[in-house]
Short mmCIF file of C-alpha atoms in Angstrom, two decimals:
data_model
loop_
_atom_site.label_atom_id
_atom_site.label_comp_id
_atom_site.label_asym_id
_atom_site.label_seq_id
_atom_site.Cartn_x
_atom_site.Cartn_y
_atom_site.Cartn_z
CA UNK A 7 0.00 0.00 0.00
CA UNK A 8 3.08 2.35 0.75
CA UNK A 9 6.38 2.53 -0.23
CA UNK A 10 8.88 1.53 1.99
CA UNK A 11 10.30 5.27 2.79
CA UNK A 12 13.07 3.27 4.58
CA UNK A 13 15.17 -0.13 4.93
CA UNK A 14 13.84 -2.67 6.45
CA UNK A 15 14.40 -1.47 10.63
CA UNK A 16 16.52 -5.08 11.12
CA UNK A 17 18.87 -4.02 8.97
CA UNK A 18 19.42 -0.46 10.24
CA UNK A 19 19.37 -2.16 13.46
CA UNK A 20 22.44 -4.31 12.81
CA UNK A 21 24.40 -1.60 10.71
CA UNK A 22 24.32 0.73 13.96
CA UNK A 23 25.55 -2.26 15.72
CA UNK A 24 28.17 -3.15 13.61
CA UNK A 25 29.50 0.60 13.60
CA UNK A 26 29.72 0.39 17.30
CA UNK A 27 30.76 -2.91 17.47
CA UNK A 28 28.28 -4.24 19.74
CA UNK A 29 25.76 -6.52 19.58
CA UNK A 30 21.95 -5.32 18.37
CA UNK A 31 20.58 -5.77 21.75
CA UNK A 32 23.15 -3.21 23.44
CA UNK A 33 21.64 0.01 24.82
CA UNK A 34 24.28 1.69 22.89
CA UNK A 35 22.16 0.80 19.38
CA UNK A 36 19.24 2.58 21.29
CA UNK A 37 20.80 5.83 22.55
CA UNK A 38 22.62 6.15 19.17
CA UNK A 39 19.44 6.07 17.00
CA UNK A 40 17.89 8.54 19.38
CA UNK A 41 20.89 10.78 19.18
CA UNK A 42 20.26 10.64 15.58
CA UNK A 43 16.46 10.67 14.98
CA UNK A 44 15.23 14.78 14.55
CA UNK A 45 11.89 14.73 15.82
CA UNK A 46 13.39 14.23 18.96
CA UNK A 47 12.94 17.48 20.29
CA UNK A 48 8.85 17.06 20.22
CA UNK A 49 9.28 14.86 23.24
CA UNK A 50 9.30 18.27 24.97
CA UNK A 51 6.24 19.34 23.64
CA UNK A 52 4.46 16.79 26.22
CA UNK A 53 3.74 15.74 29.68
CA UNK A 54 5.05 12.41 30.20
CA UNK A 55 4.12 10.91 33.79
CA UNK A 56 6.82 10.33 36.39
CA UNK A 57 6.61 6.55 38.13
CA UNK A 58 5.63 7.81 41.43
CA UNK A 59 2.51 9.28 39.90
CA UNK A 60 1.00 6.32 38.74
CA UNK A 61 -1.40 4.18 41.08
CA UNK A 62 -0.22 0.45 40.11
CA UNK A 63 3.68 1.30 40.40
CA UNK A 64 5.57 -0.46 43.06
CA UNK A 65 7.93 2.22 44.01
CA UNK A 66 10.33 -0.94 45.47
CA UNK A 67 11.02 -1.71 41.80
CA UNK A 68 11.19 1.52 39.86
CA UNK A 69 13.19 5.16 40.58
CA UNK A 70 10.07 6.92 41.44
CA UNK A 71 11.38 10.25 39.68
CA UNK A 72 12.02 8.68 36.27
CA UNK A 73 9.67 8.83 33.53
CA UNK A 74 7.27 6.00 32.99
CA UNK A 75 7.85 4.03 30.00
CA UNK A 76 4.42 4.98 27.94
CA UNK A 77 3.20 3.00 25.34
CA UNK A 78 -0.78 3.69 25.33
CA UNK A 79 -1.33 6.51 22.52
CA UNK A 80 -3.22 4.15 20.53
CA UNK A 81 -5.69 4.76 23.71
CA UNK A 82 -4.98 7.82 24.68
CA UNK A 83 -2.55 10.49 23.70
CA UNK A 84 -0.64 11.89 26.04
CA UNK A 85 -1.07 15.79 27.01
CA UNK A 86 0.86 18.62 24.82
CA UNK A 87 1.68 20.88 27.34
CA UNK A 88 0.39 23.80 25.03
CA UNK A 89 -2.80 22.57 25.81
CA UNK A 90 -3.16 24.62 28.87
CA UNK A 91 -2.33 27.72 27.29
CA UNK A 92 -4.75 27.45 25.02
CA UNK A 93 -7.21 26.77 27.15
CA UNK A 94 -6.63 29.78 29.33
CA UNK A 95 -6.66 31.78 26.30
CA UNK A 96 -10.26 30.91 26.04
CA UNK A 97 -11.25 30.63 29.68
CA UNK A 98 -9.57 34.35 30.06
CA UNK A 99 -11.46 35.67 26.56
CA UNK A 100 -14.66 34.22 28.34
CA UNK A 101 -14.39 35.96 31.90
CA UNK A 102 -13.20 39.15 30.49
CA UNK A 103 -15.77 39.46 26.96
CA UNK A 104 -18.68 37.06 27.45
CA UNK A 105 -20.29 36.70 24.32
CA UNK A 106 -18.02 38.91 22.38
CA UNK A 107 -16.06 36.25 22.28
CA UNK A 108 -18.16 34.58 19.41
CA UNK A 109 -16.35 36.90 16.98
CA UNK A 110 -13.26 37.75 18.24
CA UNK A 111 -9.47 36.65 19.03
CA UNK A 112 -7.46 33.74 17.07
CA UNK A 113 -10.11 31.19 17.66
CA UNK A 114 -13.63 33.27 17.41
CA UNK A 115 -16.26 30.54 18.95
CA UNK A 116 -18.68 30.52 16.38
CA UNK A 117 -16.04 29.27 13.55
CA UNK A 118 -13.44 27.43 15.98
CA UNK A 119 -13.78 24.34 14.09
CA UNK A 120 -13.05 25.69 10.66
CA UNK A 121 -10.32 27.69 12.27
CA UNK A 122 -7.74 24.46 12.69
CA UNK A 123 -9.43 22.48 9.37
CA UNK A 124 -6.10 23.74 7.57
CA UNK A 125 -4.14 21.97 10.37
CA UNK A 126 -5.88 18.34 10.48
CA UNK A 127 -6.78 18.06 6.09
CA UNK A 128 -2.96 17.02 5.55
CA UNK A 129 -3.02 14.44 8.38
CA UNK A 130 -6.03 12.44 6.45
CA UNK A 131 -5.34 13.69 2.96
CA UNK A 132 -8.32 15.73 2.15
CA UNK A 133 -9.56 19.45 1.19
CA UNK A 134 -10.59 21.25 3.69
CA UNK A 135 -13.93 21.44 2.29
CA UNK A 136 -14.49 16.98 2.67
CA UNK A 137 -13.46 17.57 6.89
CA UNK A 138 -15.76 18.58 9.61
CA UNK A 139 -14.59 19.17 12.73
CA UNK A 140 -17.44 18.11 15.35
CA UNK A 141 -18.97 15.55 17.92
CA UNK A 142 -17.67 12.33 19.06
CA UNK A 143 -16.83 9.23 16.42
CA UNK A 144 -19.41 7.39 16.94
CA UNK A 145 -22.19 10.26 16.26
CA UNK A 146 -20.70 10.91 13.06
CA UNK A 147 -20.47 7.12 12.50
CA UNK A 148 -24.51 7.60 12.77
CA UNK A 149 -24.98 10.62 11.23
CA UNK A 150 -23.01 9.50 8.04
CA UNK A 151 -24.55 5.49 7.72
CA UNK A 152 -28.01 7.54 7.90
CA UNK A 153 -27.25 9.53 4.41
CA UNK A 154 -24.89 6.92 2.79
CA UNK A 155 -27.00 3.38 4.43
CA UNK A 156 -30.20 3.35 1.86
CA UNK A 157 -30.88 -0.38 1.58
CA UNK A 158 -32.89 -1.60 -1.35
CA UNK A 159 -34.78 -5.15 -1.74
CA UNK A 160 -30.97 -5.52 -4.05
CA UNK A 161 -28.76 -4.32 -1.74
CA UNK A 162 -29.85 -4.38 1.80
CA UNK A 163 -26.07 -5.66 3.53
CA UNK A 164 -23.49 -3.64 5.40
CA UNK A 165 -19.67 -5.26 5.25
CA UNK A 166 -17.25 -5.22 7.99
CA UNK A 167 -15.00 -7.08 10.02
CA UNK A 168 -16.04 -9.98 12.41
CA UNK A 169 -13.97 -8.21 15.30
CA UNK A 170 -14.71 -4.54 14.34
CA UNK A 171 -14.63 -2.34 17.34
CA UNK A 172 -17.50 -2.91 19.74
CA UNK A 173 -19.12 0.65 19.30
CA UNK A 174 -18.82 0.39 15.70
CA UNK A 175 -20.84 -3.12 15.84
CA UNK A 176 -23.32 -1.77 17.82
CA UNK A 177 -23.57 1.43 15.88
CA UNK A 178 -24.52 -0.80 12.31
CA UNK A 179 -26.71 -3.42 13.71
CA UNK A 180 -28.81 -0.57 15.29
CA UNK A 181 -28.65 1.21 11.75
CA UNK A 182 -29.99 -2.31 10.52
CA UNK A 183 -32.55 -2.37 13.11
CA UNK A 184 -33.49 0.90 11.98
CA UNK A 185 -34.56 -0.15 8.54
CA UNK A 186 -36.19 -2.81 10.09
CA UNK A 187 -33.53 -5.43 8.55
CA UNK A 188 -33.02 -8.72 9.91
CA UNK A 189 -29.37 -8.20 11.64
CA UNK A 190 -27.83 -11.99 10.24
CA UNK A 191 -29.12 -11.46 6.83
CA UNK A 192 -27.65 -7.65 6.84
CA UNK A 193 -24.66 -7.73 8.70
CA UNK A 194 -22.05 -9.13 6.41
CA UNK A 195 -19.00 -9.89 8.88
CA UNK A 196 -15.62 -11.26 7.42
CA UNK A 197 -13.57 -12.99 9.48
CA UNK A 198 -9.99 -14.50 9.41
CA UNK A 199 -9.02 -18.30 8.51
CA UNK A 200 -9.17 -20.56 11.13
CA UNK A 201 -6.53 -20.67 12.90
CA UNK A 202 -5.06 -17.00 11.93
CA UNK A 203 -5.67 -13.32 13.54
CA UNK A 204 -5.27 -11.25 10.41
CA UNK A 205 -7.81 -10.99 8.11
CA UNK A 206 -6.27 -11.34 4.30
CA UNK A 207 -6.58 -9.06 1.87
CA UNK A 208 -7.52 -11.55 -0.91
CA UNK A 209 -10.47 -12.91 1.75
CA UNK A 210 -11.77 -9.61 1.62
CA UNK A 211 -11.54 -8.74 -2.16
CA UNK A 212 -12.97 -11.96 -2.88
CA UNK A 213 -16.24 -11.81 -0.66
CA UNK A 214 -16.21 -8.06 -2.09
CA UNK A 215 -16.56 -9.41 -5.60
CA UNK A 216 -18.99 -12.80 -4.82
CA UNK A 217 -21.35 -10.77 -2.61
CA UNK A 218 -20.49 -7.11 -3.69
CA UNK A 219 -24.27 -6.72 -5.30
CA UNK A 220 -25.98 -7.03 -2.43
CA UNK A 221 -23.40 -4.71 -0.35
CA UNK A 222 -24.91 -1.62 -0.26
CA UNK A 223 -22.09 -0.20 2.68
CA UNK A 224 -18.76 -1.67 3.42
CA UNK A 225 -16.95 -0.41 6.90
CA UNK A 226 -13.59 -1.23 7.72
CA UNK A 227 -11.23 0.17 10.37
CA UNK A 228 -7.76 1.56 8.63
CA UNK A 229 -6.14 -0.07 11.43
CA UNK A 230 -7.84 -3.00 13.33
CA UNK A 231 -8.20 -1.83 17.11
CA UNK A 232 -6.75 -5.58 18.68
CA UNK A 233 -4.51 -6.86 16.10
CA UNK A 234 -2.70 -3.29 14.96
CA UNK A 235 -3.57 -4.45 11.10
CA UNK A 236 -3.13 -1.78 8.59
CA UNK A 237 -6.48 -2.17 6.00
CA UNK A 238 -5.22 -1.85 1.89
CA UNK A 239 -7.47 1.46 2.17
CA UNK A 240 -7.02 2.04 -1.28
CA UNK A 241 -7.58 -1.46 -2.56
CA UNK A 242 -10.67 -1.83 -0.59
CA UNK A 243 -12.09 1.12 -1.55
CA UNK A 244 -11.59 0.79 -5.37
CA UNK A 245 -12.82 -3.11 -5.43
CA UNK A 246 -16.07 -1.98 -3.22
CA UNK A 247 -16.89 0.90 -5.82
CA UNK A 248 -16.07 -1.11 -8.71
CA UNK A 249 -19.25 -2.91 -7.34
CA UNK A 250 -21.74 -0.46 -6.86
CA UNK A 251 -21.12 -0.15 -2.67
CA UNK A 252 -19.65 2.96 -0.47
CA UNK A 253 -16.89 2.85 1.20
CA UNK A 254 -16.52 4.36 4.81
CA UNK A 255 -13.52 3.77 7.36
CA UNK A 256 -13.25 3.84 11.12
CA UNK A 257 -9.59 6.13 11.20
CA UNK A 258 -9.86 6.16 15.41
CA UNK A 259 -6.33 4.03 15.06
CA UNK A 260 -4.93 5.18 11.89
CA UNK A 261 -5.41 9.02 11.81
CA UNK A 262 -2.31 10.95 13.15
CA UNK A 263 -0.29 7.01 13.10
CA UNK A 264 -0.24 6.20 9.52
CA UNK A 265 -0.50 8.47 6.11
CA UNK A 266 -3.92 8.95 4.81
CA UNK A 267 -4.87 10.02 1.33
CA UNK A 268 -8.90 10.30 1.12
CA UNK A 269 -9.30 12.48 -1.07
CA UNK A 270 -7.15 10.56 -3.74
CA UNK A 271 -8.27 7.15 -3.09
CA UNK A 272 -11.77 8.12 -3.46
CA UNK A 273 -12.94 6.99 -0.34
CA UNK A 274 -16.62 8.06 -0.03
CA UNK A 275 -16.72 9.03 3.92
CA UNK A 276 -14.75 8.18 6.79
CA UNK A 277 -14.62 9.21 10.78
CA UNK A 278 -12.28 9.08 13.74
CA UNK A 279 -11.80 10.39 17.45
CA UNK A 280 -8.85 12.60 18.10
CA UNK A 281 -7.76 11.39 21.96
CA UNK A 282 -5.13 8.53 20.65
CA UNK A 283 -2.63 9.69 18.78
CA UNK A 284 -3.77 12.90 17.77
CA UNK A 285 -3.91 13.35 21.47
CA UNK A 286 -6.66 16.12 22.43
CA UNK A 287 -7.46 14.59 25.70
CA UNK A 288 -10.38 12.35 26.76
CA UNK A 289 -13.52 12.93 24.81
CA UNK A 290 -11.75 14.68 22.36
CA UNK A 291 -13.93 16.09 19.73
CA UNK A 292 -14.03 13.52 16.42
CA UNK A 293 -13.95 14.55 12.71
CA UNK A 294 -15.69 13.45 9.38
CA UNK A 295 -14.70 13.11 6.03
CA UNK A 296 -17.13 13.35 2.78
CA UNK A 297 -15.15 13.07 -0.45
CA UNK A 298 -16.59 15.99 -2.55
CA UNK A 299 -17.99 14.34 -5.55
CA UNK A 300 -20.59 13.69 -2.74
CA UNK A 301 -21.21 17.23 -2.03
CA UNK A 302 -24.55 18.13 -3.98
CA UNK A 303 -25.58 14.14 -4.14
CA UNK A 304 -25.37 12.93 -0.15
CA UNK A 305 -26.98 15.04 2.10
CA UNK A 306 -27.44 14.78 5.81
CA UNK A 307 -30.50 12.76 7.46
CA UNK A 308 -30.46 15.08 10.30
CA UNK A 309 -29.92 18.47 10.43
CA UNK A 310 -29.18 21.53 12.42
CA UNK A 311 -28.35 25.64 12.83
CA UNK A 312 -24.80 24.75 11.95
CA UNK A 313 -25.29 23.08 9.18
CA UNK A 314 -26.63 26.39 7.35
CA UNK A 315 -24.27 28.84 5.30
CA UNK A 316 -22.87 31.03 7.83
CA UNK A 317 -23.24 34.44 5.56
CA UNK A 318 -27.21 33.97 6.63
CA UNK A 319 -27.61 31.88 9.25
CA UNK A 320 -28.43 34.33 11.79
CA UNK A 321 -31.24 35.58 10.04
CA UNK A 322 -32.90 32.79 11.70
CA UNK A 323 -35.68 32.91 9.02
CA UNK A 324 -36.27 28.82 9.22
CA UNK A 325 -34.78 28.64 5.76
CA UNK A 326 -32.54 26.49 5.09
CA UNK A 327 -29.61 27.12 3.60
CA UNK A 328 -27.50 23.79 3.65
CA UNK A 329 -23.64 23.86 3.49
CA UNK A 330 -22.88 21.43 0.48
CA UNK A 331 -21.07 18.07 1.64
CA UNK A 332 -19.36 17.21 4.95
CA UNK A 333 -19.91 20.90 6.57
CA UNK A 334 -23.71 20.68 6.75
CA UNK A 335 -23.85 17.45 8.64
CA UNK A 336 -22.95 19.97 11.20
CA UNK A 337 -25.79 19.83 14.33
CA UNK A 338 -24.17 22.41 16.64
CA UNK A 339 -21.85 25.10 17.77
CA UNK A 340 -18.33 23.81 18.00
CA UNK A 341 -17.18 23.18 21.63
CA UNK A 342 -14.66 25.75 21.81
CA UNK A 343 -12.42 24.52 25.20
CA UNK A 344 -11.94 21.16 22.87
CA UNK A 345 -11.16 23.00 19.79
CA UNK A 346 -8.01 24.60 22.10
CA UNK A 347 -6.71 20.95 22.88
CA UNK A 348 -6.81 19.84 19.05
CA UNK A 349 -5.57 22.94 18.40
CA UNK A 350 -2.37 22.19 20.11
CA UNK A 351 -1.79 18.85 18.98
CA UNK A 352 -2.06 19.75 15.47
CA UNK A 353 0.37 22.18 15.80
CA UNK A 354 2.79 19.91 16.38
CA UNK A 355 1.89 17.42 13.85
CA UNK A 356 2.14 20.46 11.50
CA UNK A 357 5.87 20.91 12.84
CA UNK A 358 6.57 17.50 12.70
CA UNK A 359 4.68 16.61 9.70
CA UNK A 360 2.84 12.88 9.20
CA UNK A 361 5.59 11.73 6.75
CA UNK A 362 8.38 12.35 9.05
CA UNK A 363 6.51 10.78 12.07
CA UNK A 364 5.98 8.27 9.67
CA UNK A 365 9.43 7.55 8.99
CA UNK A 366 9.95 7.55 12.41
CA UNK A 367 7.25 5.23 13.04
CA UNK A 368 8.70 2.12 10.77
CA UNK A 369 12.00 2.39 12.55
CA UNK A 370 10.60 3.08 16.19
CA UNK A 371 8.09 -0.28 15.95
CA UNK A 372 10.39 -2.43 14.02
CA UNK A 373 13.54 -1.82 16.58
CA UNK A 374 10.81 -2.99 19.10
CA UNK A 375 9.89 -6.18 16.87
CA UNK A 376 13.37 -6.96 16.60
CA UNK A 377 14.43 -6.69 20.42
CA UNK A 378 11.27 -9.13 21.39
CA UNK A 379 12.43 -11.29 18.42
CA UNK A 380 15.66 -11.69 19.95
CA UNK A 381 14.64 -12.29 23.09
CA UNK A 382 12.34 -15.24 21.64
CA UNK A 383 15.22 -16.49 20.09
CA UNK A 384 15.61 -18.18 23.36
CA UNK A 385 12.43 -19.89 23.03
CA UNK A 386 12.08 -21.06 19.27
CA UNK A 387 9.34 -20.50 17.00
CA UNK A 388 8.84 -23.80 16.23
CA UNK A 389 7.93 -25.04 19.47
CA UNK A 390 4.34 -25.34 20.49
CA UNK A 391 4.27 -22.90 22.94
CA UNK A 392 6.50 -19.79 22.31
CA UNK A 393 6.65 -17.35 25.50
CA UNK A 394 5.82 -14.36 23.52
CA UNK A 395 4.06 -13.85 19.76
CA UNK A 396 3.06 -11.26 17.97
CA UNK A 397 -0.17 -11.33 16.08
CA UNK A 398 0.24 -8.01 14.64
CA UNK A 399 1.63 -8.03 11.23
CA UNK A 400 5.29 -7.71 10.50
CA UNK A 401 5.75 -6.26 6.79
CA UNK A 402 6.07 -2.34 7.82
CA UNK A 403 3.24 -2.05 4.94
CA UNK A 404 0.79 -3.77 6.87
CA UNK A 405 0.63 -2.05 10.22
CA UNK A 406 0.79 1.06 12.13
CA UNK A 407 2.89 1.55 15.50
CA UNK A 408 1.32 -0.87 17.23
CA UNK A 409 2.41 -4.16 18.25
CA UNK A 410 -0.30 -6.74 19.99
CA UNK A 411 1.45 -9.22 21.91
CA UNK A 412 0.27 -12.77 23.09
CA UNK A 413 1.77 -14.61 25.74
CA UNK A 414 2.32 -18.95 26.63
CA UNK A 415 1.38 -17.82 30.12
CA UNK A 416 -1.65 -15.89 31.46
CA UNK A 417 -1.24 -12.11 30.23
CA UNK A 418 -2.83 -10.50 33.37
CA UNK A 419 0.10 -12.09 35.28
CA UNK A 420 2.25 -10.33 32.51
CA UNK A 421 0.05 -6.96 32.46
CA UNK A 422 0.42 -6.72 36.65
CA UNK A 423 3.82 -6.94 36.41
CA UNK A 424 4.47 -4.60 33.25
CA UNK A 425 2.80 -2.13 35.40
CA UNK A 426 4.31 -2.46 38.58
CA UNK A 427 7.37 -1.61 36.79
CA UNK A 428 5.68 1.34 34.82
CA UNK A 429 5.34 0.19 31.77
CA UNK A 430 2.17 1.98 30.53
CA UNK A 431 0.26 -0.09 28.04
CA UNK A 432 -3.35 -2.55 27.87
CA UNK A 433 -4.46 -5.77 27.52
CA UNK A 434 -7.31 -6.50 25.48
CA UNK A 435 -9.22 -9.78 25.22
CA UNK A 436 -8.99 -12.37 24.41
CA UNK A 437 -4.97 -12.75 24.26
CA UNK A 438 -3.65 -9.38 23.71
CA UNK A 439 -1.32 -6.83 25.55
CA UNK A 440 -0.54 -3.90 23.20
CA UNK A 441 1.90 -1.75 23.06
CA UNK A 442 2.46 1.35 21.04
CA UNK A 443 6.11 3.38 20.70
CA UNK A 444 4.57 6.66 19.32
CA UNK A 445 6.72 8.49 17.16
CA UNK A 446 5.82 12.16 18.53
CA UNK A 447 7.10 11.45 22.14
CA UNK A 448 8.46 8.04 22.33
CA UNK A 449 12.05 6.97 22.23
CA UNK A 450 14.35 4.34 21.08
CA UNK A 451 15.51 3.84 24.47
CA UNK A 452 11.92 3.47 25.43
CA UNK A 453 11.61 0.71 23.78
CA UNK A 454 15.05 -0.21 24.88
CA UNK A 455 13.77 -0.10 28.77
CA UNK A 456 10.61 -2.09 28.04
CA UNK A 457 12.20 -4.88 26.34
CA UNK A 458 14.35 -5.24 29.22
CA UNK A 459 11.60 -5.21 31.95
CA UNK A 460 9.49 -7.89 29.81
CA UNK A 461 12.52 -9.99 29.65
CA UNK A 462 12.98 -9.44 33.13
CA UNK A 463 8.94 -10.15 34.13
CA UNK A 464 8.46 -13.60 31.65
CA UNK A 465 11.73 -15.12 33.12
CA UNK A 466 10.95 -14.17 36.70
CA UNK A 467 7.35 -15.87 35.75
CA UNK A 468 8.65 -18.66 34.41
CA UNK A 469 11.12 -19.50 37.37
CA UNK A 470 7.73 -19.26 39.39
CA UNK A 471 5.89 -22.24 37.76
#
């Protein structure tokens, strides 16, 4: 799906090593490629939390003034400390103008969304004109299935995966049951071979082209929430329309983690939140994307005051005046205090720019598949029951900056221990711990430290049994 924009991280891996002459797994290789990688500096742009901070830390195992070893922005992005100013900015413009405020400063409240549109359309590869700004993801999951969803006696199914998100499940059987269609007959879910986590891209294609005239929606994630899988967007999207369907993506994991080009792979909508790895706080307010050959052809189901052409919406004459395309599925006035924290996270990506972090990205997660690699070296592949796997998968084209990791021994034992040592990540069921090295604010000799302490808590568990 993308080029390779650099060699394979293995080999990097073992060049640095051989220039120091040291082996791969030497801190040396870590502090070296850190001393070396320039978005290093945007570590500073954040708050990371100290050990003694945390509530599961055991402060008998960790120097309670060192930083904890984060790996959870594919959860929740940590805090750019411009976020506070920003804030304040507001808060102060409130207490000292009241409603003046509407029209005036940097951010004037009744167009703070469009304000940072300029900032976010190169992180999904759109015109500013296909993003909106507003609500949470799953709202404008709704709001979009209600224009794009139409069923006919034809095509009456929605395609997705078998283990797509829960809220996004939810969200398209209760479309279904909307319509009144029966849920099994409607809800078309793909799942992988038996036996396998990833779904395959020729599975897909191929119940694409079999059952494509009956598809009237397909919804995928761009990355798969458990498994970290990176979704041929493109491919997807140009097999679905080749059969008559839309095409719509769940970005919550990809957007701000992977490069995104909407607008030139034709996708026909898409969605995501903004509190992972764009990292605008809990509740962060979502976006939605409407490629603009739908702009006078989809309209919204639902509508409201912010949906009408600004230039006469305050006549308030109950005539409506609809914003063509993404920008009149609009319901409300934006929510100006979480405007500010976008705000100051897309600053930064605008600084550090997607294709760097990118870049950055492919190393950062594939120095970290190589360490736990290593380490399994000790316990070989072919045996039945390796200590540690991961499901996620390993060509760099095929996944984001997450790693999901499965574990011959209970992963709650592993989990507890991870975090007594603050290591900062989740477990999700059935199998999976993940762990995500983000490129903005993580560091090679993160990855360095956590590869250690997981050594360190799977031999210490083994010894136990």
């Amino acid at each position: 799906m993308e080029s390779s924009p650099l060699q394979l991280p293995a080999d990097t891996v073992q060049q640095i090593a051989a220039h120091l002459k040291c082996h791969p797994t030497d801190e040396r290789v870590a502090l070296h490629l850190d001393e070396k990688d320039e978005l290093r500096p945007f570590r500073d742009y954040f708050y990371i939390p100290k050990m003694q901070d945390l509530p599961p830390i055991d402060l008998s195992l960790v120097n309670k003034d060192e930083n904890a070893i984060y790996f959870l922005g594919n959860s929740l992005g940590l805090q750019p400390k411009l976020v506070k100013t920003y804030l304040q900015e507001e808060l102060d413009k409130w207490a000292k103008m009241g409603a003046y405020g509407h029209e005036v400063g940097k951010r004037p409240w009744i167009t703070a969304d469009e304000s940072i549109l300029g900032l976010m359309k190169d992180i999904v590869g759109a015109n500013e004109k296909e993003i909106a700004l507003m609500n949470a993801l799953t709202v404008n999951l709704h709001l979009l299935l209600l224009s794009f969803f139409k069923p006919t006696p034809k095509r009456y199914k929605i395609l997705l995966e078998a283990k797509a998100f829960p809220s996004d499940h939810y969200g398209i059987e209760s479309q279904l049951q909307l319509h009144g269609l029966n849920v099994e007959k409607s809800m078309r879910m793909i799942k992988p071979r038996e036996g396998e986590e990833i779904l395959r891209m020729e599975d897909i294609l191929e119940v694409i082209e079999k059952e494509g005239d009956s598809i009237a929606v397909i919804l995928f994630s761009g990355v798969q929430f458990y498994t970290g899988q990176l979704f041929n967007m493109p491919a997807i999207t140009k097999a679905g329309q080749a059969k008559g369907c839309f095409v719509g993506f769940d970005l919550a994991h990809a957007v701000g983690n992977v490069e995104l080009h909407l607008h030139d792979w034709g996708v026909d909508f898409a969605c995501w939140c903004s509190y992972k790895y764009l990292n605008s706080g809990a509740g962060g307010l979502a976006g939605a994307f409407v490629h603009e050959k739908h702009a006078y052809k989809i309209k919204p189901a639902l509508v409201g005051w912010f949906g009408h052409e600004l230039s006469t919406r305050f006549k308030m004459d109950n005539k409506l005046q609809l914003i063509p395309g993404v920008n009149g599925f609009r319901i409300s006035n934006p929510p100006i205090l979480l405007v500010c924290s976008l705000h100051a996270s897309l600053e930064i990506f605008r600084q550090a720019t997607i294709k760097a972090l990118r870049r950055k990205s492919i190393l950062l997660t594939g120095y970290l598949e190589y360490m736990i690699k290593l380490y399994c070296s000790k316990h070989p592949a072919d045996t039945k029951d390796p200590t540690v796997t991961i499901i996620t998968p390993s060509r760099i084209e095929d996944r984001g900056c997450q790693l999901t990791l499965t574990f011959s021994i209970p992963k709650k034992n592993v989990f507890e221990e991870l975090e007594k040592r603050g290591v900062v990540c989740d477990k999700r069921e059935p199998d999976g711990i993940r762990v995500a090295p983000v490129p903005l604010y993580n560091s090679f000799h993160d990855v360095y430290k956590f590869v250690k302490i997981l050594a360190s808590v799977l031999d210490s568990t083994e010894k136990k049994k």
